[in-house]
Short mmCIF file of C-alpha atoms in Angstrom, two decimals:
data_model
loop_
_atom_site.label_atom_id
_atom_site.label_comp_id
_atom_site.label_asym_id
_atom_site.label_seq_id
_atom_site.Cartn_x
_atom_site.Cartn_y
_atom_site.Cartn_z
CA LEU S 1 0.00 0.00 0.00
CA THR S 2 1.16 3.54 -0.69
CA SER S 3 1.14 6.23 1.97
CA TYR S 4 -1.88 7.79 0.24
CA GLN S 5 -3.79 4.50 0.29
CA VAL S 6 -3.22 4.10 4.03
CA PHE S 7 -4.44 7.65 4.60
CA ARG S 8 -7.50 7.04 2.42
CA TYR S 9 -8.29 3.90 4.44
CA LEU S 10 -8.14 5.90 7.66
CA LYS S 11 -10.45 8.59 6.33
CA THR S 12 -12.91 6.06 4.88
CA HIS S 13 -13.30 4.20 8.16
CA SER S 14 -14.14 7.22 10.30
CA HIS S 15 -17.84 6.76 11.06
CA GLU S 16 -20.43 7.94 13.54
CA MET S 17 -19.73 5.30 16.20
CA THR S 18 -16.06 6.22 16.44
CA PRO S 19 -15.68 9.63 14.79
CA TYR S 20 -12.12 10.86 14.24
CA TYR S 21 -10.06 13.19 12.09
CA ALA S 22 -7.17 11.63 10.18
CA VAL S 23 -4.03 13.70 9.57
CA HIS S 24 -1.23 12.70 7.18
CA ILE S 25 1.90 13.82 9.06
CA SER S 26 4.65 12.21 6.99
CA GLU S 27 5.32 9.32 4.64
CA ARG S 28 5.23 6.83 7.53
CA ARG S 29 3.19 8.58 10.22
CA PHE S 30 -0.49 9.40 10.62
CA ALA S 31 -2.45 10.95 13.46
CA MET S 32 -6.06 10.31 14.47
CA VAL S 33 -7.98 12.73 16.67
CA PHE S 34 -11.06 11.03 18.16
CA CYS S 35 -14.13 13.02 19.15
CA PHE S 36 -16.53 11.69 21.78
CA SER S 37 -19.46 13.13 23.66
CA SER S 38 -18.79 14.55 27.12
CA ASN S 39 -20.91 11.91 28.87
CA GLN S 40 -18.64 9.01 27.79
CA SER S 41 -16.15 7.86 30.38
CA ALA S 42 -12.40 7.50 29.87
CA VAL S 43 -12.77 3.71 30.03
CA GLU S 44 -15.42 3.72 27.31
CA THR S 45 -13.46 5.97 24.98
CA ARG S 46 -10.28 3.97 25.53
CA THR S 47 -12.11 0.74 24.63
CA MET S 48 -13.54 2.26 21.46
CA VAL S 49 -10.15 3.61 20.39
CA MET S 50 -8.57 0.20 20.98
CA GLN S 51 -11.22 -1.43 18.77
CA VAL S 52 -10.55 1.00 15.94
CA LEU S 53 -6.79 0.57 16.17
CA LYS S 54 -7.01 -3.24 16.30
CA SER S 55 -9.20 -3.20 13.20
CA PHE S 56 -6.71 -0.93 11.45
CA ILE S 57 -3.73 -3.12 12.40
CA GLY S 58 -5.59 -6.22 11.17
CA GLN S 59 -6.35 -4.57 7.84
CA MET S 60 -2.72 -3.54 7.38
CA ARG S 61 -1.47 -7.06 8.17
CA GLU S 62 -3.71 -8.44 5.43
CA SER S 63 -1.80 -6.15 3.09
CA ALA S 64 1.56 -7.27 4.55
CA ILE S 65 2.09 -3.91 6.29
CA SER S 66 3.52 -3.81 9.80
CA VAL S 67 2.34 -0.93 11.97
CA SER S 68 2.64 0.24 15.56
CA THR S 69 0.19 2.60 17.22
CA THR S 70 -0.03 4.57 20.42
CA PHE S 71 -2.70 6.79 21.92
CA GLY S 72 -3.00 9.14 24.86
CA ARG S 73 -5.54 9.75 27.55
CA GLN S 74 -8.86 11.50 27.11
CA VAL S 75 -8.54 15.31 27.24
CA GLU S 76 -11.10 18.00 27.97
CA SER S 77 -9.85 20.76 25.68
CA VAL S 78 -8.06 21.13 22.36
CA SER S 79 -5.16 22.91 24.08
CA GLU S 80 -4.22 19.63 25.81
CA LEU S 81 -3.86 17.75 22.53
CA ARG S 82 -0.35 19.03 21.85
CA SER S 83 1.14 17.53 24.99
CA GLN S 84 -0.62 14.22 24.33
CA TYR S 85 0.64 14.26 20.74
CA HIS S 86 4.25 14.71 21.88
CA MET S 87 3.86 11.98 24.47
CA CYS S 88 2.48 9.57 21.87
CA CYS S 89 5.36 10.32 19.49
CA TYR S 90 7.86 9.81 22.30
CA ARG S 91 6.33 6.47 23.30
CA LEU S 92 6.25 5.35 19.67
CA ASN S 93 9.90 6.23 19.12
CA HIS S 94 10.87 4.18 22.20
CA ARG S 95 8.28 1.42 21.82
CA TRP S 96 10.88 -1.32 22.34
CA GLN S 97 11.24 -0.09 25.92
CA TYR S 98 7.47 -0.37 26.43
CA ASN S 99 7.22 -4.09 25.55
CA GLY S 100 6.97 -3.30 21.83
CA ASP S 101 3.22 -3.91 21.73
CA ASP S 102 1.20 -3.20 18.60
CA ILE S 103 -0.85 -0.71 20.63
CA ILE S 104 0.75 1.36 23.38
CA PHE S 105 -1.32 3.39 25.79
CA ALA S 106 0.79 6.52 26.38
CA ASN S 107 -0.61 7.40 29.79
CA ASP S 108 1.00 10.10 31.91
CA ASN S 109 2.12 7.59 34.53
CA ALA S 110 4.12 5.42 32.15
CA GLU S 111 7.68 4.85 33.28
CA PRO S 112 9.86 7.53 31.65
CA ILE S 113 12.98 6.88 29.65
CA SER S 114 16.05 7.63 31.72
CA GLU S 115 17.86 9.63 29.05
CA SER S 116 16.01 12.22 26.98
CA ILE S 117 16.86 11.82 23.30
CA PRO S 118 15.68 14.49 20.83
CA ASP S 119 13.21 13.07 18.32
CA MET S 120 14.87 14.30 15.13
CA GLN S 121 12.08 13.05 12.88
CA MET S 122 9.41 14.91 14.82
CA ILE S 123 11.55 18.07 14.88
CA GLN S 124 11.79 17.86 11.10
CA ILE S 125 8.05 17.28 10.67
CA GLU S 126 7.03 20.16 12.93
CA LEU S 127 9.59 22.49 11.37
CA ARG S 128 8.29 21.74 7.88
CA MET S 129 4.71 22.29 8.99
CA LEU S 130 5.72 25.61 10.55
CA LEU S 131 7.52 26.80 7.41
CA GLU S 132 4.95 25.66 4.86
CA MET S 133 1.61 26.53 6.47
CA GLU S 134 0.12 30.00 6.15
CA ASN S 135 0.56 31.87 9.42
CA GLU S 136 -0.51 35.39 10.30
CA ASP S 137 1.92 35.57 13.25
CA ILE S 138 4.96 33.51 12.34
CA ALA S 139 7.05 35.17 15.08
CA ALA S 140 4.71 33.90 17.82
CA SER S 141 4.52 30.43 16.26
CA ALA S 142 8.31 30.29 15.96
CA SER S 143 8.61 31.23 19.65
CA GLU S 144 6.26 28.40 20.59
CA PHE S 145 8.22 25.95 18.44
CA VAL S 146 11.53 26.99 20.03
CA GLU S 147 10.07 26.82 23.54
CA THR S 148 8.92 23.24 22.95
CA LEU S 149 12.16 22.32 21.21
CA PHE S 150 14.37 23.29 24.15
CA ALA S 151 12.00 22.17 26.90
CA ASP S 152 13.96 19.08 28.04
CA MET S 153 17.23 19.47 26.18
CA SER S 154 20.66 19.26 27.69
CA ALA S 155 23.28 21.94 27.04
CA ASP S 156 25.33 19.47 24.99
CA GLN S 157 22.46 18.96 22.58
CA GLN S 158 21.62 22.60 21.89
CA GLN S 159 24.26 23.37 19.27
CA LEU S 160 23.62 20.00 17.63
CA ILE S 161 19.93 20.88 17.26
CA CYS S 162 20.82 24.28 15.81
CA HIS S 163 22.89 22.54 13.11
CA TYR S 164 20.03 20.09 12.48
CA VAL S 165 17.43 22.87 12.15
CA LEU S 166 19.71 24.84 9.82
CA GLY S 167 20.21 21.81 7.56
CA ASN S 168 16.47 21.15 7.38
CA VAL S 169 15.72 24.81 6.68
CA ARG S 170 18.15 24.82 3.76
CA LEU S 171 16.66 21.57 2.42
CA ALA S 172 13.14 23.03 2.62
CA MET S 173 14.25 26.06 0.62
CA GLN S 174 15.91 23.93 -2.05
CA GLU S 175 12.84 21.70 -2.40
CA ASN S 176 10.67 24.78 -2.86
CA GLY S 177 12.93 26.22 -5.54
CA CYS S 178 14.32 28.88 -3.18
CA GLY S 179 17.92 27.66 -3.00
CA GLN S 180 19.09 31.10 -4.16
CA GLY S 181 17.65 32.52 -0.93
CA LEU S 182 20.35 30.74 1.10
CA SER S 183 23.56 30.38 -0.90
CA GLY S 184 26.45 28.13 0.02
CA LYS S 185 28.29 31.15 1.40
CA ASP S 186 25.28 32.18 3.51
CA PHE S 187 24.89 28.63 4.79
CA ARG S 188 28.54 28.38 5.83
CA SER S 189 28.28 31.72 7.59
CA LEU S 190 25.18 30.61 9.50
CA ALA S 191 26.82 27.30 10.38
CA GLN S 192 29.92 29.07 11.72
CA GLY S 193 27.68 31.36 13.76
CA ILE S 194 26.42 28.35 15.70
CA LEU S 195 29.90 27.87 17.17
CA SER S 196 29.60 31.17 19.01
CA LEU S 197 26.28 30.26 20.66
CA ASN S 198 27.31 29.79 24.29
CA ASP S 199 24.01 29.40 26.11
CA GLU S 200 20.41 28.26 25.64
CA GLU S 201 19.02 31.79 25.14
CA ASN S 202 21.43 32.46 22.26
CA CYS S 203 20.41 29.15 20.67
CA ARG S 204 16.73 30.06 21.03
CA GLN S 205 17.24 33.46 19.40
CA TYR S 206 19.31 31.92 16.60
CA ILE S 207 16.62 29.39 15.63
CA HIS S 208 13.83 31.95 16.02
CA ARG S 209 15.52 34.44 13.65
CA LEU S 210 16.31 31.65 11.21
CA ILE S 211 12.70 30.41 11.05
CA VAL S 212 11.14 33.87 10.70
CA GLY S 213 13.63 34.88 7.97
CA VAL S 214 13.28 31.71 5.93
CA TYR S 215 9.49 31.74 6.28
CA GLY S 216 9.44 35.18 4.64
CA ILE S 217 11.62 33.98 1.74
CA LEU S 218 9.59 30.80 1.18
CA HIS S 219 6.21 32.50 1.16
CA LYS S 220 7.37 35.35 -1.06
CA GLU S 221 8.48 32.74 -3.62
CA VAL S 222 5.20 30.86 -3.23
CA GLU S 223 3.22 34.08 -3.72
CA ASN S 224 5.12 34.86 -6.93
CA GLU S 225 4.55 31.33 -8.24
CA THR S 226 0.86 31.54 -7.33
CA HIS S 227 0.35 34.74 -9.32
CA ALA S 228 2.27 33.32 -12.28
CA LEU S 229 0.10 30.19 -12.28
CA ALA S 230 -3.09 32.25 -11.98
CA GLU S 231 -2.06 34.26 -15.04
CA GLN S 232 -1.46 31.05 -17.01
CA VAL S 233 -4.90 29.80 -15.98
CA ARG S 234 -6.48 33.10 -17.04
CA ARG S 235 -4.84 32.97 -20.49
CA PHE S 236 -5.82 29.33 -20.98
CA ILE S 237 -9.49 30.10 -20.23
CA CYS S 238 -9.50 33.15 -22.51
CA GLU S 239 -8.15 31.06 -25.38
CA SER S 240 -10.52 28.12 -24.79
CA ASP S 241 -13.92 27.33 -26.28
CA LEU S 242 -16.54 28.73 -23.92
CA LYS S 243 -18.96 26.00 -24.97
CA SER S 244 -16.90 23.29 -23.29
CA ILE S 245 -14.60 24.93 -20.75
CA GLN S 246 -14.98 23.55 -17.21
CA LEU S 247 -13.00 23.69 -13.98
CA ARG S 248 -12.18 19.99 -14.35
CA LEU S 249 -10.63 20.56 -17.80
CA VAL S 250 -8.60 23.52 -16.57
CA ALA S 251 -7.30 21.47 -13.63
CA GLU S 252 -6.31 18.61 -15.94
CA GLN S 253 -4.42 21.04 -18.17
CA PHE S 254 -2.25 22.14 -15.24
CA SER S 255 -2.07 18.73 -13.49
CA TYR S 256 -3.75 19.87 -10.26
CA SER S 257 -6.88 18.73 -8.48
CA PRO S 258 -9.83 21.08 -9.20
CA ASN S 259 -10.16 22.12 -5.55
CA TYR S 260 -6.46 22.90 -5.11
CA LEU S 261 -6.15 24.84 -8.38
CA ASN S 262 -9.28 26.79 -7.49
CA HIS S 263 -7.75 27.58 -4.08
CA ILE S 264 -4.54 28.86 -5.69
CA TYR S 265 -6.41 30.98 -8.23
CA LYS S 266 -8.71 32.53 -5.62
CA LYS S 267 -5.77 33.32 -3.36
CA ALA S 268 -4.06 35.19 -6.22
CA THR S 269 -7.08 36.95 -7.74
CA GLY S 270 -9.75 37.10 -5.07
CA ARG S 271 -12.27 35.12 -7.12
CA THR S 272 -12.78 31.51 -8.17
CA ILE S 273 -12.03 30.00 -11.56
CA LEU S 274 -15.76 29.43 -12.10
CA ASP S 275 -16.38 33.14 -11.44
CA PHE S 276 -13.83 34.03 -14.12
CA ILE S 277 -15.28 31.55 -16.61
CA THR S 278 -18.74 33.01 -15.97
CA ALA S 279 -17.39 36.56 -16.45
CA CYS S 280 -15.87 35.50 -19.79
CA ARG S 281 -19.19 34.02 -20.88
CA ILE S 282 -21.16 37.12 -19.90
CA ASN S 283 -18.69 39.40 -21.71
CA ARG S 284 -19.04 37.25 -24.82
CA ALA S 285 -22.83 37.35 -24.48
CA LYS S 286 -22.70 41.17 -24.36
CA GLU S 287 -20.62 41.23 -27.55
CA LEU S 288 -23.08 38.95 -29.36
CA LEU S 289 -26.09 40.93 -28.13
CA CYS S 290 -24.67 44.15 -29.51
CA SER S 291 -23.06 42.93 -32.74
CA THR S 292 -25.39 40.19 -34.05
CA ASP S 293 -29.06 39.37 -34.50
CA MET S 294 -28.75 36.09 -32.59
CA ASN S 295 -31.60 35.37 -30.20
CA LEU S 296 -30.99 34.59 -26.54
CA SER S 297 -31.20 30.80 -27.00
CA GLU S 298 -28.57 30.91 -29.74
CA ILE S 299 -26.30 33.08 -27.62
CA ALA S 300 -26.74 30.76 -24.62
CA GLU S 301 -25.69 27.78 -26.74
CA GLU S 302 -22.76 29.69 -28.17
CA ILE S 303 -21.26 30.43 -24.74
CA GLY S 304 -21.94 27.05 -23.12
CA TYR S 305 -25.32 27.47 -21.38
CA SER S 306 -28.12 25.02 -22.13
CA HIS S 307 -31.03 27.41 -21.59
CA ALA S 308 -31.76 31.05 -22.35
CA THR S 309 -33.48 31.35 -18.98
CA TYR S 310 -30.32 30.39 -17.12
CA LEU S 311 -28.32 32.88 -19.18
CA SER S 312 -30.80 35.62 -18.23
CA ILE S 313 -30.46 34.77 -14.52
CA VAL S 314 -26.65 34.80 -14.58
CA PHE S 315 -26.54 37.88 -16.81
CA LYS S 316 -28.75 39.89 -14.43
CA LYS S 317 -26.66 38.80 -11.45
CA PHE S 318 -23.49 40.10 -13.11
CA GLU S 319 -24.85 43.20 -14.92
CA GLY S 320 -27.80 44.22 -12.79
CA MET S 321 -30.15 44.00 -15.78
CA THR S 322 -31.54 41.41 -18.18
CA PRO S 323 -29.96 40.76 -21.60
CA LYS S 324 -32.99 42.43 -23.23
CA GLN S 325 -32.53 45.57 -21.13
CA TYR S 326 -28.81 45.61 -21.86
CA LYS S 327 -29.37 45.44 -25.62
CA ARG S 328 -32.07 48.14 -25.51
CA ASN S 329 -29.74 50.44 -23.56
CA PHE S 330 -26.98 49.79 -26.07
CA LEU S 331 -29.23 50.56 -29.05
CA GLU S 332 -30.64 53.70 -27.40
CA SER S 333 -27.14 54.89 -26.57
CA GLY S 334 -26.10 54.34 -30.17
CA ALA S 335 -29.12 56.23 -31.50
CA ALA S 336 -28.45 59.14 -29.16
CA SER S 337 -24.87 59.34 -30.38
CA ARG S 338 -25.95 59.38 -34.02
CA THR S 339 -28.51 62.13 -33.34
CA THR S 340 -25.87 64.25 -31.63
CA ILE S 341 -23.54 63.89 -34.59
CA GLU S 342 -26.28 64.78 -37.03
CA ARG S 343 -27.24 67.88 -35.08
CA ARG S 344 -23.66 69.05 -34.96
CA SER S 345 -23.42 68.52 -38.71
CA THR S 346 -26.31 70.84 -39.33
#
């Protein structure tokens, strides 16, 4: 099974009896957030979660996939989920010290590991999520990330983590086509700067500045790419046959899903692709109304609408008047212009 197929299985099997949200964290990791009513006890919710996880493990084994799962205690608020998430990841990374069971209950009273080892994979995942997701206050989010990162870290590990974060930041920029934003010379300079970090506060400030700076570079590049793609979409629609153009066809042309391409276009232009297609059709209808003797049914067919009535509804929504009123205004305006010219001639 591919990572996508596993994720699709998780989403498909979320039902009313055991409702949960499935999140695709990385190629090998998935998270499930279960939602229960407030009158269900911790024992009941734990039993239901166990049933779901056992079913999932059984399904994966039938496909020759080996999986391990862990889950935390029931929480009362969303704010508590983060700590439970970290605990689950920690238990999963050290599952061999917790009997290596297929399902590990990561309760708060579980015997802790004697030596705290930074979870490099989770640091990478959370860093990528922080850099790639839209964030109105990246400085605050970076502070929260750094606070969590250094929570239980020894002094010997701090510089090592700074090097690790720097390497992952550079990799993220290269993968997003922003390698020019952090040249080899810049990278070496930043790496050498780590050697002068002599305490935890300096390390915190270093990583915070690095994240905020790189976030700005990444999202500026993404914004430029988004506007460029939106312009390509606009040109493609303008050059297409209005009788057959659809969002699905536009998405296929650019190898995106319809929903994602629509999201990109709206972010760049403020309106959806369907809105733009409709605007193109109405503009073409206005041209045909004013330059031909075609009736409304013929015009509707010409621009891709099956009924004249539907064209009238959409036309009035966009122009504030019916096609008939628009044509009459155009003809009256033309007649008034001709009369003015004639009067001036005399």
